[in-house]
CSV table of C-alpha atoms in Angstrom, one decimal:
chain,number,residue,atom,x,y,z
A,1,MET,CA,-21.2,22.9,-33.9
A,2,LYS,CA,-22.2,26.4,-32.7
A,3,LEU,CA,-20.5,29.3,-34.4
A,4,ASN,CA,-20.9,31.8,-31.6
A,5,LEU,CA,-22.4,34.5,-33.9
A,6,ARG,CA,-25.6,35.0,-31.9
A,7,GLY,CA,-26.3,38.7,-31.2
A,8,GLU,CA,-24.0,40.0,-34.0
A,9,ALA,CA,-25.6,42.4,-36.5
A,10,VAL,CA,-25.1,42.2,-40.2
A,11,ILE,CA,-23.2,45.3,-41.3
A,12,ARG,CA,-22.6,44.5,-45.0
A,13,VAL,CA,-24.0,42.2,-47.6
A,14,CYS,CA,-21.8,41.9,-50.8
A,15,PHE,CA,-22.3,40.2,-54.1
A,16,ASP,CA,-19.5,39.1,-56.4
A,17,ALA,CA,-18.6,35.5,-57.3
A,18,ALA,CA,-20.1,34.6,-54.0
A,19,LEU,CA,-22.3,36.0,-51.2
A,20,THR,CA,-20.3,37.7,-48.4
A,21,ILE,CA,-21.9,38.7,-45.1
A,22,LEU,CA,-19.9,40.8,-42.7
A,23,THR,CA,-20.9,41.2,-39.0
A,24,SER,CA,-20.5,43.6,-36.2
A,25,GLY,CA,-18.2,41.1,-34.5
A,26,GLU,CA,-15.7,41.4,-37.4
A,27,CYS,CA,-16.7,38.0,-38.9
A,28,GLU,CA,-16.9,37.3,-42.6
A,29,LEU,CA,-19.1,34.6,-44.0
A,30,ARG,CA,-18.5,33.7,-47.6
A,31,VAL,CA,-21.1,31.5,-49.3
A,32,GLU,CA,-20.0,29.9,-52.6
A,33,GLY,CA,-22.3,26.9,-52.8
A,34,GLU,CA,-26.0,26.5,-53.5
A,35,ALA,CA,-28.0,28.0,-50.8
A,36,VAL,CA,-31.6,28.2,-49.6
A,37,LEU,CA,-33.2,31.3,-48.2
A,38,GLN,CA,-36.4,31.0,-46.2
A,39,VAL,CA,-38.3,34.2,-45.6
A,40,PRO,CA,-40.7,34.8,-42.7
A,41,ASP,CA,-43.8,34.1,-44.8
A,42,GLY,CA,-42.5,30.6,-45.3
A,43,ASP,CA,-41.3,30.8,-48.9
A,44,ARG,CA,-38.1,28.9,-49.5
A,45,VAL,CA,-35.9,29.9,-52.5
A,46,SER,CA,-32.8,28.0,-53.7
A,47,PHE,CA,-30.2,30.2,-55.3
A,48,ASP,CA,-26.7,30.2,-56.7
A,49,PRO,CA,-24.6,32.9,-54.9
A,50,CYS,CA,-23.1,33.8,-58.3
A,51,THR,CA,-26.5,34.9,-59.5
A,52,PRO,CA,-28.7,35.7,-56.5
A,53,ASP,CA,-31.1,37.8,-58.6
A,54,ILE,CA,-34.3,36.3,-57.2
A,55,VAL,CA,-33.3,36.6,-53.6
A,56,ALA,CA,-31.1,39.7,-53.7
A,57,PRO,CA,-33.8,42.0,-52.3
A,58,HIS,CA,-34.2,39.7,-49.3
A,59,LEU,CA,-30.5,39.4,-48.8
A,60,VAL,CA,-30.0,43.1,-48.9
A,61,ARG,CA,-32.6,43.5,-46.1
A,62,LEU,CA,-30.3,41.4,-43.9
A,63,ALA,CA,-28.2,44.6,-43.3
A,64,ARG,CA,-28.7,45.6,-39.7
A,65,ASP,CA,-30.6,42.3,-39.0
A,66,VAL,CA,-29.2,40.4,-36.0
A,67,ILE,CA,-28.1,36.7,-36.0
A,68,SER,CA,-30.2,34.6,-33.6
A,69,GLU,CA,-28.6,31.2,-34.4
A,70,ALA,CA,-25.6,30.0,-36.3
A,71,GLU,CA,-24.5,26.4,-36.4
A,72,VAL,CA,-23.0,23.7,-38.5
A,73,GLY,CA,-24.8,20.3,-38.8
A,74,LYS,CA,-23.3,16.9,-38.8
A,75,ALA,CA,-23.3,16.7,-42.7
A,76,GLY,CA,-21.5,20.1,-43.0
A,77,GLU,CA,-24.6,22.2,-43.6
A,78,LEU,CA,-24.6,25.8,-42.4
A,79,VAL,CA,-27.8,27.2,-40.8
A,80,ILE,CA,-28.0,30.9,-39.9
A,81,GLY,CA,-31.2,32.3,-38.5
A,82,PHE,CA,-31.9,36.0,-38.1
A,83,GLU,CA,-34.2,37.9,-35.7
A,84,SER,CA,-36.3,39.0,-38.7
A,85,GLY,CA,-37.3,35.3,-39.2
A,86,VAL,CA,-35.1,34.8,-42.3
A,87,LYS,CA,-33.1,31.6,-42.4
A,88,LEU,CA,-30.1,30.9,-44.6
A,89,THR,CA,-29.0,27.3,-45.2
A,90,VAL,CA,-26.0,26.2,-47.2
A,91,GLN,CA,-25.6,22.5,-48.0
A,92,PRO,CA,-22.1,21.1,-48.6
A,93,ASP,CA,-20.9,20.5,-52.2
A,94,ASP,CA,-19.3,17.3,-53.4
A,95,ASP,CA,-16.6,19.1,-55.4
A,96,TYR,CA,-16.1,22.6,-53.9
A,97,GLU,CA,-15.9,24.5,-50.6
A,98,ALA,CA,-19.5,25.5,-50.1
A,99,TRP,CA,-18.9,28.1,-47.4
A,100,GLY,CA,-16.3,29.6,-45.1
A,101,LEU,CA,-16.2,31.8,-42.0
A,102,VAL,CA,-13.4,33.9,-40.7
A,103,GLY,CA,-14.1,35.0,-37.2
A,104,SER,CA,-12.6,36.8,-34.4
A,105,LYS,CA,-8.9,36.1,-33.6
A,106,ARG,CA,-8.6,34.9,-37.2
A,107,ARG,CA,-10.4,31.6,-36.5
A,108,ARG,CA,-11.5,29.9,-39.7
A,109,VAL,CA,-14.2,27.3,-40.2
A,110,ILE,CA,-14.5,25.9,-43.8
A,111,CYS,CA,-16.9,23.4,-45.3
A,112,THR,CA,-14.5,21.4,-47.5
A,113,PRO,CA,-15.7,19.3,-50.5
A,114,GLY,CA,-17.9,16.5,-49.3
A,115,GLY,CA,-19.0,18.3,-46.1
A,116,GLU,CA,-16.0,17.8,-43.9
A,117,ILE,CA,-15.5,20.8,-41.6
A,118,ALA,CA,-12.0,22.2,-41.2
A,119,VAL,CA,-11.2,24.5,-38.2
A,120,TRP,CA,-8.2,26.7,-37.8
A,121,SER,CA,-7.4,28.7,-34.7
A,122,GLY,CA,-5.6,32.0,-35.2
A,123,GLU,CA,-4.1,31.8,-31.7
């Protein structure tokens, strides 16, 4: 499933109990599950959004980067690519919501426990 985020710029990266990315198209992505960040030199680093210490410098650099791809795979995994070459992947969690997106017109896409995808339309 395509998430229609291509061309949107990252305007804010926030750290709290999760990783939150806000875009120029007024979308909010909240990552609460284990994630993998792949940087342009090929290094892949797994991280917990509650403690993103090791990847925080790379995540902060996403501010003003532009999304080149954003999709959900059949197993519920989220893959977001950026023009800089960075790729963020979030796998589903068996027990918790791994990630959620609130988009334009209040559309919501949530990866529920086990990888099921729930979609709500705000219209």
